[in-house]
Amino acid sequence: MPADVPNAFDVAFFFADMALAENEYLQPQKLQGLMFLAQSYYVAAFKGRKLMPAVFVADERGPLEPNVYMAFSKGRPDIDADLFLPHEVESFLDGIWRRFGHYSTDKIMTMSKETTAFKHARKRGNRAEIDLGEMQLSFIRADKTPGVETVVKPKLHRTQSGKAVTVRSWVPGTKSPS
């Protein structure tokens, strides 16, 4: 299944840059939790579309993407990353950061470890892959996490008269819903 971002490092750098802009230290484990939440909410909100080509595993510390975890374990790696993400993706990631960026590492990891997807993977063994379909179902049900509709909100602006309007990307040749 194709992903909307070419690699997981682009998402990791987005969160690292957000933390840097807010003068916050981003622990590698917290980065992993944010990436897991981003992938899970994205697949739930966008009907199965993947945010990034990443495989998360169920480690005893929580869900992690092993390649990104190793690369960031000693600080920010010196690799080329695309710092210009598609507008829809950047807006989505900004929403994830605003909702969860201020959470402690423990809170993010506890919330992630309580999802059905993580628990099922842990039952299969240490570092078993967390199934994308199970991630989607866990976050649609929102048993132990905030609901998708509270995390992924459409961008809302107001006209000069004060009327609320939803902003969407323009796609040529499509009609707007009436």
Tab-separated table of N, CA and C in Angstrom:
chain	number	residue	atom	x	y	z
A	1	MET	N	0.838	-1.176	0.000
A	1	MET	CA	0.000	0.000	0.000
A	1	MET	C	0.886	1.242	0.000
A	2	PRO	N	0.653	2.175	-0.930
A	2	PRO	CA	1.477	3.382	-0.968
A	2	PRO	C	1.221	4.282	0.241
A	3	ALA	N	2.202	5.095	0.543
A	3	ALA	CA	2.110	6.022	1.676
A	3	ALA	C	2.131	7.452	1.152
A	4	ASP	N	1.585	8.379	1.940
A	4	ASP	CA	1.504	9.776	1.525
A	4	ASP	C	2.787	10.563	1.779
A	5	VAL	N	3.720	9.986	2.537
A	5	VAL	CA	5.028	10.574	2.782
A	5	VAL	C	6.052	9.520	2.335
A	6	PRO	N	7.127	9.913	1.648
A	6	PRO	CA	8.056	8.924	1.089
A	6	PRO	C	8.801	8.049	2.096
A	7	ASN	N	9.032	8.561	3.326
A	7	ASN	CA	9.735	7.747	4.316
A	7	ASN	C	9.392	8.231	5.725
A	8	ALA	N	9.672	7.386	6.693
A	8	ALA	CA	9.335	7.694	8.087
A	8	ALA	C	10.224	8.792	8.662
A	9	PHE	N	11.404	8.989	8.108
A	9	PHE	CA	12.303	10.023	8.616
A	9	PHE	C	11.722	11.423	8.434
A	10	ASP	N	10.964	11.630	7.356
A	10	ASP	CA	10.349	12.940	7.139
A	10	ASP	C	9.400	13.289	8.288
A	11	VAL	N	8.648	12.305	8.761
A	11	VAL	CA	7.729	12.515	9.880
A	11	VAL	C	8.519	12.726	11.167
A	12	ALA	N	9.563	11.933	11.368
A	12	ALA	CA	10.394	12.077	12.566
A	12	ALA	C	11.033	13.463	12.621
A	13	PHE	N	11.539	13.945	11.504
A	13	PHE	CA	12.141	15.283	11.467
A	13	PHE	C	11.100	16.368	11.708
A	14	PHE	N	9.871	16.155	11.225
A	14	PHE	CA	8.814	17.130	11.486
A	14	PHE	C	8.623	17.299	12.996
A	15	PHE	N	8.472	16.173	13.714
A	15	PHE	CA	8.268	16.250	15.166
A	15	PHE	C	9.513	16.797	15.881
A	16	ALA	N	10.687	16.400	15.419
A	16	ALA	CA	11.919	16.913	16.026
A	16	ALA	C	12.027	18.421	15.837
A	17	ASP	N	11.658	18.910	14.667
A	17	ASP	CA	11.701	20.347	14.402
A	17	ASP	C	10.661	21.102	15.222
A	18	MET	N	9.486	20.506	15.420
A	18	MET	CA	8.460	21.144	16.245
A	18	MET	C	8.957	21.271	17.685
A	19	ALA	N	9.586	20.219	18.193
A	19	ALA	CA	10.121	20.261	19.553
A	19	ALA	C	11.226	21.313	19.656
A	20	LEU	N	12.087	21.362	18.666
A	20	LEU	CA	13.168	22.341	18.655
A	20	LEU	C	12.621	23.768	18.641
A	21	ALA	N	11.583	23.997	17.844
A	21	ALA	CA	10.974	25.327	17.759
A	21	ALA	C	10.365	25.754	19.088
A	22	GLU	N	9.934	24.780	19.887
A	22	GLU	CA	9.338	25.084	21.191
A	22	GLU	C	10.343	24.891	22.327
A	23	ASN	N	11.621	24.743	21.959
A	23	ASN	CA	12.708	24.593	22.927
A	23	ASN	C	12.446	23.437	23.900
A	24	GLU	N	12.003	22.325	23.341
A	24	GLU	CA	11.691	21.142	24.136
A	24	GLU	C	12.588	19.991	23.706
A	25	TYR	N	13.060	19.229	24.685
A	25	TYR	CA	13.846	18.041	24.375
A	25	TYR	C	12.882	16.921	23.993
A	26	LEU	N	13.119	16.293	22.862
A	26	LEU	CA	12.257	15.213	22.388
A	26	LEU	C	12.993	13.889	22.567
A	27	GLN	N	12.603	13.136	23.587
A	27	GLN	CA	13.226	11.841	23.845
A	27	GLN	C	12.927	10.890	22.691
A	28	PRO	N	13.858	9.977	22.371
A	28	PRO	CA	13.611	9.025	21.289
A	28	PRO	C	12.320	8.219	21.497
A	29	GLN	N	12.008	7.853	22.738
A	29	GLN	CA	10.803	7.071	22.996
A	29	GLN	C	9.543	7.902	22.755
A	30	LYS	N	9.582	9.180	23.109
A	30	LYS	CA	8.428	10.049	22.860
A	30	LYS	C	8.226	10.237	21.365
A	31	LEU	N	9.323	10.379	20.632
A	31	LEU	CA	9.245	10.478	19.177
A	31	LEU	C	8.561	9.242	18.607
A	32	GLN	N	8.928	8.075	19.123
A	32	GLN	CA	8.310	6.832	18.654
A	32	GLN	C	6.804	6.821	18.924
A	33	GLY	N	6.429	7.263	20.115
A	33	GLY	CA	5.014	7.305	20.458
A	33	GLY	C	4.243	8.259	19.558
A	34	LEU	N	4.817	9.430	19.284
A	34	LEU	CA	4.165	10.394	18.402
A	34	LEU	C	4.023	9.843	16.988
A	35	MET	N	5.044	9.146	16.521
A	35	MET	CA	4.983	8.562	15.179
A	35	MET	C	3.923	7.461	15.114
A	36	PHE	N	3.837	6.648	16.165
A	36	PHE	CA	2.818	5.599	16.227
A	36	PHE	C	1.418	6.220	16.225
A	37	LEU	N	1.223	7.249	17.026
A	37	LEU	CA	-0.072	7.928	17.066
A	37	LEU	C	-0.401	8.543	15.706
A	38	ALA	N	0.594	9.162	15.078
A	38	ALA	CA	0.369	9.782	13.773
A	38	ALA	C	-0.039	8.741	12.735
A	39	GLN	N	0.683	7.636	12.672
A	39	GLN	CA	0.345	6.589	11.701
A	39	GLN	C	-1.050	6.025	11.982
A	40	SER	N	-1.347	5.795	13.255
A	40	SER	CA	-2.623	5.193	13.638
A	40	SER	C	-3.794	6.124	13.358
A	41	TYR	N	-3.675	7.376	13.752
A	41	TYR	CA	-4.762	8.322	13.498
A	41	TYR	C	-4.927	8.584	12.007
A	42	TYR	N	-3.831	8.593	11.267
A	42	TYR	CA	-3.903	8.833	9.822
A	42	TYR	C	-4.659	7.712	9.128
A	43	VAL	N	-4.307	6.485	9.445
A	43	VAL	CA	-4.970	5.347	8.804
A	43	VAL	C	-6.447	5.282	9.211
A	44	ALA	N	-6.765	5.726	10.420
A	44	ALA	CA	-8.156	5.746	10.870
A	44	ALA	C	-8.936	6.887	10.216
A	45	ALA	N	-8.320	8.042	10.110
A	45	ALA	CA	-9.008	9.221	9.580
A	45	ALA	C	-9.152	9.201	8.064
A	46	PHE	N	-8.184	8.612	7.382
A	46	PHE	CA	-8.169	8.658	5.925
A	46	PHE	C	-8.441	7.292	5.297
A	47	LYS	N	-9.317	6.542	5.927
A	47	LYS	CA	-9.865	5.287	5.386
A	47	LYS	C	-8.809	4.307	4.885
A	48	GLY	N	-7.807	4.055	5.719
A	48	GLY	CA	-6.819	3.033	5.400
A	48	GLY	C	-5.570	3.524	4.697
A	49	ARG	N	-5.503	4.805	4.343
A	49	ARG	CA	-4.286	5.329	3.704
A	49	ARG	C	-3.170	5.396	4.730
A	50	LYS	N	-1.968	4.995	4.312
A	50	LYS	CA	-0.800	5.059	5.190
A	50	LYS	C	-0.184	6.449	5.142
A	51	LEU	N	0.227	6.921	6.288
A	51	LEU	CA	0.955	8.183	6.354
A	51	LEU	C	2.367	7.996	5.832
A	52	MET	N	3.039	6.947	6.335
A	52	MET	CA	4.447	6.732	6.006
A	52	MET	C	4.704	5.236	5.834
A	53	PRO	N	5.704	4.882	5.036
A	53	PRO	CA	6.053	3.466	4.899
A	53	PRO	C	6.886	3.037	6.111
A	54	ALA	N	6.200	2.652	7.158
A	54	ALA	CA	6.877	2.285	8.403
A	54	ALA	C	6.212	1.050	8.989
A	55	VAL	N	7.026	0.240	9.642
A	55	VAL	CA	6.521	-0.941	10.346
A	55	VAL	C	6.805	-0.730	11.823
A	56	PHE	N	5.770	-0.701	12.618
A	56	PHE	CA	5.922	-0.554	14.060
A	56	PHE	C	5.900	-1.931	14.707
A	57	VAL	N	6.754	-2.093	15.705
A	57	VAL	CA	6.811	-3.354	16.436
A	57	VAL	C	6.452	-3.092	17.891
A	58	ALA	N	5.976	-4.142	18.548
A	58	ALA	CA	5.558	-4.039	19.947
A	58	ALA	C	6.727	-4.420	20.848
A	59	ASP	N	7.443	-3.427	21.298
A	59	ASP	CA	8.568	-3.596	22.205
A	59	ASP	C	8.047	-3.482	23.635
A	60	GLU	N	8.795	-3.986	24.601
A	60	GLU	CA	8.331	-3.880	25.989
A	60	GLU	C	8.186	-2.432	26.437
A	61	ARG	N	8.930	-1.504	25.817
A	61	ARG	CA	8.821	-0.083	26.157
A	61	ARG	C	7.632	0.588	25.481
A	62	GLY	N	7.099	-0.047	24.451
A	62	GLY	CA	5.984	0.514	23.700
A	62	GLY	C	6.197	0.307	22.211
A	63	PRO	N	5.307	0.856	21.385
A	63	PRO	CA	5.475	0.692	19.934
A	63	PRO	C	6.662	1.501	19.439
A	64	LEU	N	7.404	0.905	18.516
A	64	LEU	CA	8.503	1.653	17.928
A	64	LEU	C	8.760	1.217	16.501
A	65	GLU	N	9.287	2.155	15.729
A	65	GLU	CA	9.734	1.901	14.371
A	65	GLU	C	11.232	1.716	14.500
A	66	PRO	N	11.736	0.469	14.368
A	66	PRO	CA	13.125	0.168	14.730
A	66	PRO	C	14.188	0.984	13.996
A	67	ASN	N	13.977	1.267	12.724
A	67	ASN	CA	14.987	1.992	11.957
A	67	ASN	C	15.120	3.437	12.424
A	68	VAL	N	13.999	4.103	12.613
A	68	VAL	CA	14.020	5.484	13.091
A	68	VAL	C	14.539	5.525	14.523
A	69	TYR	N	14.154	4.548	15.327
A	69	TYR	CA	14.603	4.510	16.722
A	69	TYR	C	16.136	4.438	16.794
A	70	MET	N	16.715	3.552	16.001
A	70	MET	CA	18.180	3.410	16.002
A	70	MET	C	18.848	4.692	15.494
A	71	ALA	N	18.294	5.279	14.445
A	71	ALA	CA	18.901	6.476	13.862
A	71	ALA	C	18.872	7.655	14.829
A	72	PHE	N	17.807	7.774	15.629
A	72	PHE	CA	17.661	8.901	16.549
A	72	PHE	C	18.149	8.596	17.963
A	73	SER	N	18.630	7.400	18.217
A	73	SER	CA	18.994	7.014	19.585
A	73	SER	C	20.128	7.854	20.171
A	74	LYS	N	20.991	8.399	19.335
A	74	LYS	CA	22.098	9.232	19.829
A	74	LYS	C	21.957	10.673	19.363
A	75	GLY	N	20.731	11.095	19.104
A	75	GLY	CA	20.484	12.463	18.651
A	75	GLY	C	20.030	12.496	17.215
A	76	ARG	N	19.860	13.675	16.713
A	76	ARG	CA	19.362	13.877	15.353
A	76	ARG	C	20.389	13.379	14.334
A	77	PRO	N	19.994	12.428	13.478
A	77	PRO	CA	20.956	11.919	12.490
A	77	PRO	C	21.190	12.937	11.371
A	78	ASP	N	22.341	12.847	10.754
A	78	ASP	CA	22.706	13.746	9.660
A	78	ASP	C	22.370	13.067	8.335
A	79	ILE	N	21.093	13.133	7.967
A	79	ILE	CA	20.647	12.571	6.689
A	79	ILE	C	19.777	13.595	5.984
A	80	ASP	N	19.648	13.439	4.678
A	80	ASP	CA	18.779	14.331	3.914
A	80	ASP	C	17.333	13.925	4.160
A	81	ALA	N	16.515	14.896	4.470
A	81	ALA	CA	15.090	14.648	4.676
A	81	ALA	C	14.317	15.739	3.949
A	82	ASP	N	13.135	15.382	3.501
A	82	ASP	CA	12.277	16.338	2.819
A	82	ASP	C	11.567	17.172	3.868
A	83	LEU	N	11.951	18.428	3.972
A	83	LEU	CA	11.355	19.288	4.984
A	83	LEU	C	10.075	19.948	4.488
A	84	PHE	N	9.708	19.707	3.239
A	84	PHE	CA	8.490	20.268	2.669
A	84	PHE	C	7.510	19.138	2.410
A	85	LEU	N	6.643	18.920	3.362
A	85	LEU	CA	5.642	17.867	3.255
A	85	LEU	C	4.408	18.413	2.548
A	86	PRO	N	3.585	17.523	1.955
A	86	PRO	CA	2.322	18.003	1.373
A	86	PRO	C	1.503	18.745	2.429
A	87	HIS	N	0.771	19.760	2.010
A	87	HIS	CA	0.016	20.611	2.926
A	87	HIS	C	-0.912	19.797	3.824
A	88	GLU	N	-1.638	18.854	3.241
A	88	GLU	CA	-2.575	18.033	4.012
A	88	GLU	C	-1.848	17.251	5.109
A	89	VAL	N	-0.682	16.706	4.778
A	89	VAL	CA	0.102	15.926	5.735
A	89	VAL	C	0.662	16.841	6.826
A	90	GLU	N	1.200	17.979	6.425
A	90	GLU	CA	1.768	18.904	7.410
A	90	GLU	C	0.690	19.400	8.368
A	91	SER	N	-0.476	19.688	7.848
A	91	SER	CA	-1.586	20.133	8.681
A	91	SER	C	-2.000	19.029	9.660
A	92	PHE	N	-2.034	17.800	9.174
A	92	PHE	CA	-2.377	16.655	10.029
A	92	PHE	C	-1.337	16.485	11.140
A	93	LEU	N	-0.059	16.486	10.782
A	93	LEU	CA	1.008	16.316	11.772
A	93	LEU	C	1.024	17.460	12.777
A	94	ASP	N	0.720	18.659	12.316
A	94	ASP	CA	0.638	19.792	13.222
A	94	ASP	C	-0.476	19.558	14.254
A	95	GLY	N	-1.581	18.979	13.820
A	95	GLY	CA	-2.669	18.650	14.738
A	95	GLY	C	-2.263	17.600	15.755
A	96	ILE	N	-1.508	16.609	15.329
A	96	ILE	CA	-1.012	15.580	16.251
A	96	ILE	C	-0.085	16.223	17.280
A	97	TRP	N	0.801	17.090	16.823
A	97	TRP	CA	1.729	17.760	17.739
A	97	TRP	C	0.969	18.633	18.739
A	98	ARG	N	0.004	19.424	18.244
A	98	ARG	CA	-0.755	20.299	19.146
A	98	ARG	C	-1.528	19.486	20.187
A	99	ARG	N	-2.006	18.315	19.798
A	99	ARG	CA	-2.815	17.494	20.708
A	99	ARG	C	-1.951	16.712	21.697
A	100	PHE	N	-0.814	16.165	21.216
A	100	PHE	CA	-0.036	15.248	22.049
A	100	PHE	C	1.385	15.714	22.365
A	101	GLY	N	1.886	16.740	21.720
A	101	GLY	CA	3.267	17.169	21.910
A	101	GLY	C	3.606	17.566	23.331
A	102	HIS	N	2.646	18.085	24.067
A	102	HIS	CA	2.900	18.501	25.448
A	102	HIS	C	2.771	17.340	26.435
A	103	TYR	N	2.294	16.183	25.977
A	103	TYR	CA	2.185	15.017	26.856
A	103	TYR	C	3.576	14.533	27.239
A	104	SER	N	3.675	13.941	28.415
A	104	SER	CA	4.945	13.347	28.823
A	104	SER	C	5.171	12.065	28.015
A	105	THR	N	6.420	11.639	27.986
A	105	THR	CA	6.752	10.390	27.304
A	105	THR	C	5.968	9.239	27.908
A	106	ASP	N	5.897	9.190	29.231
A	106	ASP	CA	5.171	8.103	29.907
A	106	ASP	C	3.701	8.078	29.517
A	107	LYS	N	3.078	9.244	29.437
A	107	LYS	CA	1.656	9.289	29.101
A	107	LYS	C	1.411	8.815	27.669
A	108	ILE	N	2.246	9.245	26.748
A	108	ILE	CA	2.103	8.818	25.351
A	108	ILE	C	2.314	7.315	25.235
A	109	MET	N	3.341	6.802	25.911
A	109	MET	CA	3.631	5.372	25.802
A	109	MET	C	2.550	4.535	26.496
A	110	THR	N	2.052	4.996	27.630
A	110	THR	CA	0.978	4.273	28.312
A	110	THR	C	-0.262	4.215	27.427
A	111	MET	N	-0.625	5.334	26.836
A	111	MET	CA	-1.787	5.386	25.955
A	111	MET	C	-1.603	4.449	24.757
A	112	SER	N	-0.412	4.448	24.172
A	112	SER	CA	-0.131	3.603	23.006
A	112	SER	C	-0.148	2.125	23.367
A	113	LYS	N	0.401	1.803	24.538
A	113	LYS	CA	0.474	0.399	24.965
A	113	LYS	C	-0.889	-0.163	25.344
A	114	GLU	N	-1.852	0.700	25.622
A	114	GLU	CA	-3.186	0.231	25.986
A	114	GLU	C	-4.085	-0.018	24.786
A	115	THR	N	-3.594	0.259	23.576
A	115	THR	CA	-4.421	0.017	22.391
A	115	THR	C	-4.511	-1.478	22.111
A	116	THR	N	-5.603	-1.863	21.517
A	116	THR	CA	-5.814	-3.268	21.155
A	116	THR	C	-4.744	-3.747	20.187
A	117	ALA	N	-4.372	-2.902	19.240
A	117	ALA	CA	-3.361	-3.279	18.243
A	117	ALA	C	-2.038	-3.640	18.908
A	118	PHE	N	-1.601	-2.819	19.862
A	118	PHE	CA	-0.345	-3.092	20.557
A	118	PHE	C	-0.459	-4.377	21.376
A	119	LYS	N	-1.554	-4.532	22.094
A	119	LYS	CA	-1.733	-5.718	22.939
A	119	LYS	C	-1.747	-6.998	22.120
A	120	HIS	N	-2.403	-6.976	20.962
A	120	HIS	CA	-2.426	-8.168	20.103
A	120	HIS	C	-1.018	-8.509	19.607
A	121	ALA	N	-0.261	-7.493	19.239
A	121	ALA	CA	1.106	-7.732	18.766
A	121	ALA	C	1.980	-8.288	19.891
A	122	ARG	N	1.836	-7.766	21.100
A	122	ARG	CA	2.629	-8.259	22.241
A	122	ARG	C	2.328	-9.715	22.536
A	123	LYS	N	1.068	-10.116	22.338
A	123	LYS	CA	0.704	-11.520	22.556
A	123	LYS	C	1.413	-12.430	21.556
A	124	ARG	N	1.706	-11.896	20.370
A	124	ARG	CA	2.412	-12.688	19.351
A	124	ARG	C	3.903	-12.786	19.650
A	125	GLY	N	4.405	-11.940	20.560
A	125	GLY	CA	5.811	-12.012	20.936
A	125	GLY	C	6.468	-10.645	20.972
A	126	ASN	N	7.633	-10.589	21.633
A	126	ASN	CA	8.376	-9.341	21.719
A	126	ASN	C	8.832	-8.919	20.322
A	127	ARG	N	8.602	-7.653	20.025
A	127	ARG	CA	8.955	-7.051	18.736
A	127	ARG	C	8.170	-7.621	17.555
A	128	ALA	N	6.980	-8.138	17.838
A	128	ALA	CA	6.089	-8.568	16.752
A	128	ALA	C	5.534	-7.327	16.060
A	129	GLU	N	5.312	-7.425	14.757
A	129	GLU	CA	4.782	-6.291	14.008
A	129	GLU	C	3.367	-5.962	14.460
A	130	ILE	N	3.093	-4.678	14.543
A	130	ILE	CA	1.745	-4.202	14.866
A	130	ILE	C	1.015	-4.029	13.536
A	131	ASP	N	-0.058	-4.761	13.369
A	131	ASP	CA	-0.808	-4.781	12.114
A	131	ASP	C	-1.485	-3.428	11.866
A	132	LEU	N	-1.355	-2.931	10.637
A	132	LEU	CA	-1.927	-1.639	10.271
A	132	LEU	C	-3.456	-1.654	10.385
A	133	GLY	N	-4.075	-2.737	9.994
A	133	GLY	CA	-5.533	-2.857	10.113
A	133	GLY	C	-5.992	-2.811	11.558
A	134	GLU	N	-5.213	-3.437	12.435
A	134	GLU	CA	-5.542	-3.396	13.862
A	134	GLU	C	-5.321	-2.001	14.432
A	135	MET	N	-4.309	-1.291	13.925
A	135	MET	CA	-4.087	0.088	14.346
A	135	MET	C	-5.303	0.931	13.959
A	136	GLN	N	-5.765	0.756	12.739
A	136	GLN	CA	-6.916	1.502	12.257
A	136	GLN	C	-8.136	1.231	13.133
A	137	LEU	N	-8.414	-0.028	13.393
A	137	LEU	CA	-9.571	-0.403	14.194
A	137	LEU	C	-9.458	0.116	15.632
A	138	SER	N	-8.277	0.023	16.220
A	138	SER	CA	-8.068	0.511	17.587
A	138	SER	C	-8.385	1.994	17.710
A	139	PHE	N	-7.986	2.774	16.713
A	139	PHE	CA	-8.154	4.216	16.812
A	139	PHE	C	-9.518	4.677	16.318
A	140	ILE	N	-10.185	3.874	15.514
A	140	ILE	CA	-11.573	4.184	15.161
A	140	ILE	C	-12.459	3.952	16.382
A	141	ARG	N	-12.223	2.848	17.083
A	141	ARG	CA	-12.996	2.535	18.292
A	141	ARG	C	-12.666	3.489	19.438
A	142	ALA	N	-11.430	3.944	19.493
A	142	ALA	CA	-10.966	4.901	20.503
A	142	ALA	C	-11.287	4.457	21.920
A	143	ASP	N	-10.949	3.202	22.245
A	143	ASP	CA	-11.191	2.691	23.592
A	143	ASP	C	-10.316	3.399	24.623
A	144	LYS	N	-9.027	3.500	24.353
A	144	LYS	CA	-8.074	4.067	25.314
A	144	LYS	C	-7.402	5.339	24.796
A	145	THR	N	-7.880	5.854	23.687
A	145	THR	CA	-7.288	7.043	23.076
A	145	THR	C	-8.396	8.037	22.728
A	146	PRO	N	-8.052	9.311	22.551
A	146	PRO	CA	-9.070	10.275	22.111
A	146	PRO	C	-9.620	9.881	20.735
A	147	GLY	N	-10.875	10.197	20.482
A	147	GLY	CA	-11.507	9.863	19.207
A	147	GLY	C	-10.875	10.595	18.038
A	148	VAL	N	-10.951	9.976	16.866
A	148	VAL	CA	-10.370	10.553	15.648
A	148	VAL	C	-10.928	11.945	15.396
A	149	GLU	N	-12.230	12.117	15.577
A	149	GLU	CA	-12.858	13.415	15.291
A	149	GLU	C	-12.375	14.523	16.220
A	150	THR	N	-11.869	14.173	17.394
A	150	THR	CA	-11.346	15.204	18.302
A	150	THR	C	-9.882	15.532	18.017
A	151	VAL	N	-9.205	14.651	17.316
A	151	VAL	CA	-7.789	14.863	17.008
A	151	VAL	C	-7.615	15.441	15.611
A	152	VAL	N	-8.327	14.887	14.651
A	152	VAL	CA	-8.209	15.307	13.261
A	152	VAL	C	-9.408	16.195	12.940
A	153	LYS	N	-9.211	17.474	13.109
A	153	LYS	CA	-10.290	18.425	12.863
A	153	LYS	C	-10.021	19.141	11.550
A	154	PRO	N	-11.076	19.367	10.751
A	154	PRO	CA	-10.854	20.141	9.527
A	154	PRO	C	-10.474	21.577	9.877
A	155	LYS	N	-9.659	22.167	9.035
A	155	LYS	CA	-9.232	23.542	9.261
A	155	LYS	C	-10.435	24.460	9.053
A	156	LEU	N	-10.727	25.270	10.031
A	156	LEU	CA	-11.898	26.131	9.983
A	156	LEU	C	-11.458	27.591	9.985
A	157	HIS	N	-11.986	28.334	9.028
A	157	HIS	CA	-11.713	29.763	8.941
A	157	HIS	C	-13.042	30.498	8.906
A	158	ARG	N	-12.993	31.800	9.010
A	158	ARG	CA	-14.202	32.618	8.963
A	158	ARG	C	-14.089	33.631	7.834
A	159	THR	N	-15.239	33.908	7.197
A	159	THR	CA	-15.289	34.938	6.166
A	159	THR	C	-15.292	36.301	6.844
A	160	GLN	N	-15.220	37.379	6.047
A	160	GLN	CA	-15.220	38.711	6.648
A	160	GLN	C	-16.532	39.012	7.380
A	161	SER	N	-17.596	38.284	7.039
A	161	SER	CA	-18.868	38.492	7.742
A	161	SER	C	-18.998	37.605	8.984
A	162	GLY	N	-18.008	36.734	9.221
A	162	GLY	CA	-18.026	35.890	10.412
A	162	GLY	C	-18.551	34.486	10.194
A	163	LYS	N	-18.992	34.173	8.977
A	163	LYS	CA	-19.507	32.841	8.684
A	163	LYS	C	-18.356	31.823	8.669
A	164	ALA	N	-18.564	30.677	9.331
A	164	ALA	CA	-17.540	29.633	9.371
A	164	ALA	C	-17.493	28.902	8.035
A	165	VAL	N	-16.291	28.692	7.540
A	165	VAL	CA	-16.096	27.924	6.305
A	165	VAL	C	-14.983	26.911	6.532
A	166	THR	N	-15.126	25.738	5.934
A	166	THR	CA	-14.100	24.712	6.008
A	166	THR	C	-13.175	24.871	4.812
A	167	VAL	N	-11.885	24.838	5.063
A	167	VAL	CA	-10.897	24.999	4.006
A	167	VAL	C	-10.429	23.624	3.554
A	168	ARG	N	-10.489	23.392	2.254
A	168	ARG	CA	-10.014	22.141	1.656
A	168	ARG	C	-9.079	22.488	0.506
A	169	SER	N	-8.210	21.557	0.176
A	169	SER	CA	-7.331	21.759	-0.971
A	169	SER	C	-8.172	21.748	-2.242
A	170	TRP	N	-7.824	22.635	-3.178
A	170	TRP	CA	-8.548	22.691	-4.430
A	170	TRP	C	-8.036	21.579	-5.337
A	171	VAL	N	-8.959	20.826	-5.911
A	171	VAL	CA	-8.635	19.788	-6.866
A	171	VAL	C	-9.350	20.142	-8.168
A	172	PRO	N	-8.607	20.462	-9.216
A	172	PRO	CA	-9.244	20.862	-10.489
A	172	PRO	C	-10.168	19.774	-11.013
A	173	GLY	N	-11.293	20.207	-11.542
A	173	GLY	CA	-12.241	19.277	-12.155
A	173	GLY	C	-13.200	18.616	-11.195
A	174	THR	N	-13.185	18.980	-9.936
A	174	THR	CA	-14.142	18.408	-8.984
A	174	THR	C	-15.108	19.501	-8.542
A	175	LYS	N	-16.306	19.060	-8.233
A	175	LYS	CA	-17.306	19.999	-7.747
A	175	LYS	C	-17.339	19.939	-6.248
A	176	SER	N	-17.552	21.097	-5.623
A	176	SER	CA	-17.647	21.129	-4.171
A	176	SER	C	-19.008	20.617	-3.749
A	177	PRO	N	-19.075	19.957	-2.572
A	177	PRO	CA	-20.351	19.439	-2.109
A	177	PRO	C	-21.301	20.594	-1.793
A	178	SER	N	-22.554	20.417	-2.152
A	178	SER	CA	-23.565	21.477	-1.944
A	178	SER	C	-24.078	21.457	-0.533
